[in-house]
PDB file of C-alpha atoms in Angstrom:
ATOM      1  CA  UNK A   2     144.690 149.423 108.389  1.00 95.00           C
ATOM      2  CA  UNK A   3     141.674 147.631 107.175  1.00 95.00           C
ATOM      3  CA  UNK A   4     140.154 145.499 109.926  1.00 97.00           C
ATOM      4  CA  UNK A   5     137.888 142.251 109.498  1.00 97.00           C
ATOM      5  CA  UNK A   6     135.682 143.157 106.505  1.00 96.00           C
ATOM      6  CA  UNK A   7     134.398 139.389 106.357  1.00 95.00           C
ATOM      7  CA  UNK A   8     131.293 137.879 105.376  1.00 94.00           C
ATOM      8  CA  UNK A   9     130.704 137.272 109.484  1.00 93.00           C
ATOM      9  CA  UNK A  10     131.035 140.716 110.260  1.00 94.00           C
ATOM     10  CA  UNK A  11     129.106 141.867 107.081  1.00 94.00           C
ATOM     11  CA  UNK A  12     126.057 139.226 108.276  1.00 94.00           C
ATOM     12  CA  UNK A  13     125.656 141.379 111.487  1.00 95.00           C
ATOM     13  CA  UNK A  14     125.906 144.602 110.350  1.00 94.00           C
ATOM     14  CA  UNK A  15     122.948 146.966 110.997  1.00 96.00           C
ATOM     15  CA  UNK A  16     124.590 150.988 111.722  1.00 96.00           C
ATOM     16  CA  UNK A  17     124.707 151.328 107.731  1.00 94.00           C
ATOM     17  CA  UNK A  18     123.326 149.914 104.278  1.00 91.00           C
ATOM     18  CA  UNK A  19     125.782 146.448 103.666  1.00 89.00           C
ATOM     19  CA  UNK A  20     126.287 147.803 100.324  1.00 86.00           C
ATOM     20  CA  UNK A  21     127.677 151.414 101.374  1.00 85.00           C
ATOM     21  CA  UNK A  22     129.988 150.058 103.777  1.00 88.00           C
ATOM     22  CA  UNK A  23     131.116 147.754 101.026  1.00 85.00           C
ATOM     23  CA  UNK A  24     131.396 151.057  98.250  1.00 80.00           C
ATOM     24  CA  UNK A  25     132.696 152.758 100.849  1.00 80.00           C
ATOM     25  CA  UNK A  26     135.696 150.141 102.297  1.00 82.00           C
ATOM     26  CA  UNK A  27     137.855 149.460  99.313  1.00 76.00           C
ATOM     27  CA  UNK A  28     137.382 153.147  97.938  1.00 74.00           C
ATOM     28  CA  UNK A  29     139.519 155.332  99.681  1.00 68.00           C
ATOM     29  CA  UNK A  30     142.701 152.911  99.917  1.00 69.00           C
ATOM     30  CA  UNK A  31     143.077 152.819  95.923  1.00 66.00           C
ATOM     31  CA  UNK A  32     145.612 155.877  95.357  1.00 64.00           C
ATOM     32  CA  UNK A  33     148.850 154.237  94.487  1.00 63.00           C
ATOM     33  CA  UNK A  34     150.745 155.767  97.741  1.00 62.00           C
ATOM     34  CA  UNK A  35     147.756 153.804 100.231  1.00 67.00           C
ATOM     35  CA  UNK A  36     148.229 150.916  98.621  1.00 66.00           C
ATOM     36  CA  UNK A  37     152.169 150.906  99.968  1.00 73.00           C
ATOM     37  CA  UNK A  38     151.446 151.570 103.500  1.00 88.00           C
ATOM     38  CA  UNK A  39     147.825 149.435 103.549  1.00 92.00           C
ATOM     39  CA  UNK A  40     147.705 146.427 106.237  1.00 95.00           C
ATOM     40  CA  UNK A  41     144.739 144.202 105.441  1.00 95.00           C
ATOM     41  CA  UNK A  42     143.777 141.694 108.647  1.00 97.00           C
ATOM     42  CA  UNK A  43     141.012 139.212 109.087  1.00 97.00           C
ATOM     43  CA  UNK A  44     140.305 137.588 112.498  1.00 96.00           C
ATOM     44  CA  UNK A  45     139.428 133.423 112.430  1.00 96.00           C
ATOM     45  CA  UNK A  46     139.042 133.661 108.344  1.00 95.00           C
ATOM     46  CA  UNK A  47     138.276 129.858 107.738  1.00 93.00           C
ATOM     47  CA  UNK A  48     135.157 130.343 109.926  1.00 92.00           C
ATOM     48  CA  UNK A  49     134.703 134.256 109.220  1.00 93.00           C
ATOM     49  CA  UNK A  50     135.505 134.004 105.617  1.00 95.00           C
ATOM     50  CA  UNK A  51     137.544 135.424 103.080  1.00 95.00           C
ATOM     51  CA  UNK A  52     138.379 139.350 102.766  1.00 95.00           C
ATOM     52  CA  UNK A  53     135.906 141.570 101.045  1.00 92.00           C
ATOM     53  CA  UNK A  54     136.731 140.575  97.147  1.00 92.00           C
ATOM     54  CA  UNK A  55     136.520 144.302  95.826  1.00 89.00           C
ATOM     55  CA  UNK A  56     138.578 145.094  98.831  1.00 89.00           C
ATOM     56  CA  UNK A  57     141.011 141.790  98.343  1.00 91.00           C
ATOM     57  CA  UNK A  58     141.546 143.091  94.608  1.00 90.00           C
ATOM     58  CA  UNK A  59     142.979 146.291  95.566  1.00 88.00           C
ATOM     59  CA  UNK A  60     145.598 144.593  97.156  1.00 89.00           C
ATOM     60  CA  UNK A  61     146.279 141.292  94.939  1.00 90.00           C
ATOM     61  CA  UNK A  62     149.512 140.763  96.123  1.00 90.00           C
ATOM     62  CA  UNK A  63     148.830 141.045  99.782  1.00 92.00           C
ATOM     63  CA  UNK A  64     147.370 137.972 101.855  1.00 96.00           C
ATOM     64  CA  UNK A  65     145.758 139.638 105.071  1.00 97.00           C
ATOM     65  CA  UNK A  66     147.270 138.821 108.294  1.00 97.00           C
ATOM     66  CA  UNK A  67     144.613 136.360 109.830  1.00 98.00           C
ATOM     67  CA  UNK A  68     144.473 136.411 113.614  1.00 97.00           C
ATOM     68  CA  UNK A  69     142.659 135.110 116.552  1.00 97.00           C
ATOM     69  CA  UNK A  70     142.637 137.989 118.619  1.00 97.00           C
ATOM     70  CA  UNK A  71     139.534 140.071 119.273  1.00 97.00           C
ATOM     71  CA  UNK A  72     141.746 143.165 119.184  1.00 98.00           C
ATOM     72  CA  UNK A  73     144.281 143.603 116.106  1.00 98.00           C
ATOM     73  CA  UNK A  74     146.777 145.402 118.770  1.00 98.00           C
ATOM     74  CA  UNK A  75     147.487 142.986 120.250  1.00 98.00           C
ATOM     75  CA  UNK A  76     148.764 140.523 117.584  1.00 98.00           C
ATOM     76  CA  UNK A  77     152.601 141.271 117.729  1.00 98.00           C
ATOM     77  CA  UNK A  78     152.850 140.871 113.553  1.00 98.00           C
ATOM     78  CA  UNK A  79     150.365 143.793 113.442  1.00 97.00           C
ATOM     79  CA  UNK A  80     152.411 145.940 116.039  1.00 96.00           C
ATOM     80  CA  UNK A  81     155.617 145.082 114.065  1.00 97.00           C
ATOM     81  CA  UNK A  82     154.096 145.877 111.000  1.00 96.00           C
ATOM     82  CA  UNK A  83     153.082 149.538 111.910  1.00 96.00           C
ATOM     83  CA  UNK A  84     156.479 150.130 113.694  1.00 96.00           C
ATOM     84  CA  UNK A  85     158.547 149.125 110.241  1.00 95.00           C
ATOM     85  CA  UNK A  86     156.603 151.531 108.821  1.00 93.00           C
ATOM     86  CA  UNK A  87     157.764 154.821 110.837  1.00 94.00           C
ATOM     87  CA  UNK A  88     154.646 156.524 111.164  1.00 94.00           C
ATOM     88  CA  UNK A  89     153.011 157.785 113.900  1.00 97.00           C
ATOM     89  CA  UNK A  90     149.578 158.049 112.400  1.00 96.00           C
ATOM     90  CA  UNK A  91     147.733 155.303 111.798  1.00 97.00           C
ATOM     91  CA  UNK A  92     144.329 155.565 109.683  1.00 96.00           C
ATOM     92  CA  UNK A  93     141.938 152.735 110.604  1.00 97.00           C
ATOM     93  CA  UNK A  94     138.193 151.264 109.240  1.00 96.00           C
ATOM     94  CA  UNK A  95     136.582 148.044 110.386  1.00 97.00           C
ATOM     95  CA  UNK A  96     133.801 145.991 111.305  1.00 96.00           C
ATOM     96  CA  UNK A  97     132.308 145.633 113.887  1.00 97.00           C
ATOM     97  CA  UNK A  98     133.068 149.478 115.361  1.00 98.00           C
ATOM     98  CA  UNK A  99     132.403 148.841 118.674  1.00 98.00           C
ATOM     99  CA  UNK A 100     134.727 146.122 118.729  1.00 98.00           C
ATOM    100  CA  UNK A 101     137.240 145.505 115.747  1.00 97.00           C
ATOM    101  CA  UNK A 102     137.939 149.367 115.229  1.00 98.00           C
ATOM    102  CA  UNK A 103     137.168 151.198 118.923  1.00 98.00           C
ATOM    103  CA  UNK A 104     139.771 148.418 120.849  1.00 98.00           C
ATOM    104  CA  UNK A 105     142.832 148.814 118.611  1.00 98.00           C
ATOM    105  CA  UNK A 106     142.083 152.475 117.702  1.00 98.00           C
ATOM    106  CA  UNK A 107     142.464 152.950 121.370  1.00 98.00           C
ATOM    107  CA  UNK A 108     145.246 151.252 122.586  1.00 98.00           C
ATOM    108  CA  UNK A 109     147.300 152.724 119.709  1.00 98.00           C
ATOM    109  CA  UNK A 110     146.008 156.186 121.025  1.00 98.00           C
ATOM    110  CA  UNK A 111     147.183 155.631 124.515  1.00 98.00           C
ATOM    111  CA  UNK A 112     150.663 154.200 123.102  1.00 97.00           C
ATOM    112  CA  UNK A 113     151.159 157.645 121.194  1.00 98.00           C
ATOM    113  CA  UNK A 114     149.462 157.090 118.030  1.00 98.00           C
ATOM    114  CA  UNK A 115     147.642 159.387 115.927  1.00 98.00           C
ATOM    115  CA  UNK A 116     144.954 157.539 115.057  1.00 98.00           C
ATOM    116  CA  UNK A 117     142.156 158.706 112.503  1.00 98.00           C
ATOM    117  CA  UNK A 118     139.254 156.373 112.282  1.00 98.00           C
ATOM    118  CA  UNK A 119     137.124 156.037 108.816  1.00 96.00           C
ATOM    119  CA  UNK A 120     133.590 156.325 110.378  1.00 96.00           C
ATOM    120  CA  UNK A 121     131.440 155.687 106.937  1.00 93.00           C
ATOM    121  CA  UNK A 122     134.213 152.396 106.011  1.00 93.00           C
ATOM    122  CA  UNK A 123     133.157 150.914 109.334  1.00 96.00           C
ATOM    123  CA  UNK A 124     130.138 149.549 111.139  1.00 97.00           C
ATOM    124  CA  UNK A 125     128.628 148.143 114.010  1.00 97.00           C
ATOM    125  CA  UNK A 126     125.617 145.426 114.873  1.00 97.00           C
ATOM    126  CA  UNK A 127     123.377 148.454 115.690  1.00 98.00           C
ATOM    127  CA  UNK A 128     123.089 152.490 114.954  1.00 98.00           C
ATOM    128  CA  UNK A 129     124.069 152.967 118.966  1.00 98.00           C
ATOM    129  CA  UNK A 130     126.729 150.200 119.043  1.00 98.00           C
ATOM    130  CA  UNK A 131     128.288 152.439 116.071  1.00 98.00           C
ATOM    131  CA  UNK A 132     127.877 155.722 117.207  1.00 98.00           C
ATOM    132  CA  UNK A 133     128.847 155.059 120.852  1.00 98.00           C
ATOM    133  CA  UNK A 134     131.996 152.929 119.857  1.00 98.00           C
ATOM    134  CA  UNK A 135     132.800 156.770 117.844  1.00 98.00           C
ATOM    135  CA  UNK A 136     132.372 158.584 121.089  1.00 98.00           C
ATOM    136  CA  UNK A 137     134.366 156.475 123.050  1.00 98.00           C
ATOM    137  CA  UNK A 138     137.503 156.845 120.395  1.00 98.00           C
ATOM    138  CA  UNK A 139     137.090 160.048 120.277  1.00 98.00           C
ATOM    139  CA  UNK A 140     136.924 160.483 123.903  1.00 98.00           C
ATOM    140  CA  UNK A 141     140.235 158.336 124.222  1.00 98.00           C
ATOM    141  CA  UNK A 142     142.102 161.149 121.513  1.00 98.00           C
ATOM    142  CA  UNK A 143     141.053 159.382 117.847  1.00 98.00           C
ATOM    143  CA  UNK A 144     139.971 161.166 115.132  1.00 98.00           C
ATOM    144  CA  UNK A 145     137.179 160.769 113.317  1.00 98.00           C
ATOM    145  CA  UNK A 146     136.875 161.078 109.235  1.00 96.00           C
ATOM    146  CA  UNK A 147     135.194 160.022 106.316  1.00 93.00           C
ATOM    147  CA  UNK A 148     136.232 158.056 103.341  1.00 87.00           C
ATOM    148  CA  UNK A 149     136.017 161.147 100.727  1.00 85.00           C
ATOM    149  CA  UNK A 150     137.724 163.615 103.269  1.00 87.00           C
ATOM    150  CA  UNK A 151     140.811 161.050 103.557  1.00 86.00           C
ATOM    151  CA  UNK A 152     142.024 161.202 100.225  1.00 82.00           C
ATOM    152  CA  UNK A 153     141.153 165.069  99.426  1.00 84.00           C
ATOM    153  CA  UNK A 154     143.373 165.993 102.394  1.00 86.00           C
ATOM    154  CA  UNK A 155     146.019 163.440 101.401  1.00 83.00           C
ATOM    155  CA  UNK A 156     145.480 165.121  97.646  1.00 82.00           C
ATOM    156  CA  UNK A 157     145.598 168.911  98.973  1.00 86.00           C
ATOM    157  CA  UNK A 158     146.036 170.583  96.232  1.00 87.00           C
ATOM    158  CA  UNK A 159     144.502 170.070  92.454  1.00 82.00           C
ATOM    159  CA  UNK A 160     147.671 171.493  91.194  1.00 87.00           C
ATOM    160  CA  UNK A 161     149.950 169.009  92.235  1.00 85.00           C
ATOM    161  CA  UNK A 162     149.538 166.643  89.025  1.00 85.00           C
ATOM    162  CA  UNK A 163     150.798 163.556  89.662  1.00 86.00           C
ATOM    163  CA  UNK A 164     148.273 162.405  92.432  1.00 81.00           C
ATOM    164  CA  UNK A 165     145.450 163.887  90.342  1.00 79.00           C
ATOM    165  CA  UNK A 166     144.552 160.997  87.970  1.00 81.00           C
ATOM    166  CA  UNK A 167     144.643 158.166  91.205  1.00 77.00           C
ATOM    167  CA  UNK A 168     142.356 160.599  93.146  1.00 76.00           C
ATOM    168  CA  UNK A 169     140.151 161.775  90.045  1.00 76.00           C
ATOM    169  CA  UNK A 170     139.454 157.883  89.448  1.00 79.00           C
ATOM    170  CA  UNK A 171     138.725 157.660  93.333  1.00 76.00           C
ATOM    171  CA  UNK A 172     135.799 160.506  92.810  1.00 76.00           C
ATOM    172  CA  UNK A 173     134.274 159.240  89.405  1.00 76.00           C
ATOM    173  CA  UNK A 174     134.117 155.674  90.762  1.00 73.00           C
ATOM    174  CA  UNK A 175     132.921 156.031  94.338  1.00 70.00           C
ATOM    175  CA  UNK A 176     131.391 159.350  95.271  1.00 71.00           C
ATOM    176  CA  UNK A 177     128.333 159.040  92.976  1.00 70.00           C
ATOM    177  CA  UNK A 178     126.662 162.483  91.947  1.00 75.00           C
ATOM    178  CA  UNK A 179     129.888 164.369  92.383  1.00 71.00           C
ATOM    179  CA  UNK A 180     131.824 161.362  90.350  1.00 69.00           C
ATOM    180  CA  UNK A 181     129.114 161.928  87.611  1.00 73.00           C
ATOM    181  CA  UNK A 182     129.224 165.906  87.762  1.00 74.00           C
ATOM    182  CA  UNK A 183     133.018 165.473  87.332  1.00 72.00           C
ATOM    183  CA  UNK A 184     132.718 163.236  84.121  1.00 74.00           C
ATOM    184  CA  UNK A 185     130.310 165.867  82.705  1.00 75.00           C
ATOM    185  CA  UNK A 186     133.223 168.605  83.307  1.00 75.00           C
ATOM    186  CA  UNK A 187     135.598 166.308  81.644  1.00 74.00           C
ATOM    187  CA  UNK A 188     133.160 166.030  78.495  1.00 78.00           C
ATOM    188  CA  UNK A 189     132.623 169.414  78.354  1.00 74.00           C
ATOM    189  CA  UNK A 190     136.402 170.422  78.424  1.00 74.00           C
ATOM    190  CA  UNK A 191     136.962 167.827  76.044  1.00 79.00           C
ATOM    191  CA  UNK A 192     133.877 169.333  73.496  1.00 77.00           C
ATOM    192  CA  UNK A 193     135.182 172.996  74.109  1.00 76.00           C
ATOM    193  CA  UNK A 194     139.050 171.932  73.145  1.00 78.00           C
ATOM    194  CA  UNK A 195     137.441 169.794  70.176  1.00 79.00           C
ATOM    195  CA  UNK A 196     135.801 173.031  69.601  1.00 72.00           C
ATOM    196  CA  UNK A 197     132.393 170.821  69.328  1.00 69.00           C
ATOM    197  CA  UNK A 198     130.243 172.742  72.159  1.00 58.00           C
ATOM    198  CA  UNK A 199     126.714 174.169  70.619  1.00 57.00           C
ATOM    199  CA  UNK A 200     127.101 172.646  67.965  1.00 47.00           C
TER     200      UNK A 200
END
């Protein structure tokens, strides 16, 4: 569940860089099987604007839910939504922390959710709005993670093949030096099968 990463909420964010929050929203939902089970929800969007674009493209076919409550549990379509789904773990990110993520992550907790909460994919109006809206969660039974951990645990294994390519492009195209130390693998592999290496 990606929560209310607007123009509004990016105008009065201070815990983190704008730009790593925005690297860091739309990278870990990209794998194929997130994009199924992804709920995208703005709050007041003709005054808030528009979804995140590099987030929005992720998802073309999806139009977020657009609410007017503070707290995205308690919009009915977003509680029906999660319960059509079957799980019991719910993986959230949002801004503003100590609001948009920290009140849904934990009323979901106290109805019996498993709720993990992307720390680096959210952010709050200060450093200590952000890091105490964490301690609360995790005080109330969320738990805490960070956008590269999310899809390696999802991945779990290198030798299961058909996730690799979705959560290889993940690495080269959001995790920076260890994206670019991957490519340089790659090219080596490539020049040692070509049979081109030292030469």
């Amino acid at each position: 569940m990606l929560i209310d990463h607007q123009p509004f909420q990016f105008a009065g964010l201070r815990s983190h860089d704008t730009q790593t929050i925005i690297k860091m929203s739309w990278a870990w939902p990209k794998p194929p099987r997130l994009r199924r089970a992804t709920l995208l929800t703005t709050v007041v969007e003709e005054r808030g604007g528009y979804l995140l674009k590099q987030l929005q493209d992720v998802f073309p076919e999806q139009k977020p839910l657009d609410r007017t409550f503070i707290n995205t549990w308690e919009d009915a379509r977003v509680i029906e939504w999660v319960k059509k789904t079957g799980r019991k773990k719910i993986v959230m990110a949002a801004l503003w922390t100590e609001i948009c993520l920290a009140m849904p992550a934990i009323q979901a907790v106290g109805e019996g959710y498993e709720v993990y909460i992307v720390t680096d994919a959210s952010g709050g109006v200060s450093i200590e709005a952000h890091e105490v809206a964490i301690q609360r969660m995790v005080q109330a039974g969320a738990i805490p993670i960070t956008w590269m951990a999310f899809p390696a645990e999802l991945q779990r294994r290198l030798a299961r093949e058909a996730t690799v390519p979705a959560y290889a492009e993940v690495l080269v195209n959001h995790s920076g030096n260890v994206g670019t130390s991957f490519m340089w693998e790659q090219q080596l592999l490539t020049a040692k099968t070509k049979g081109t290496v030292g030469v």
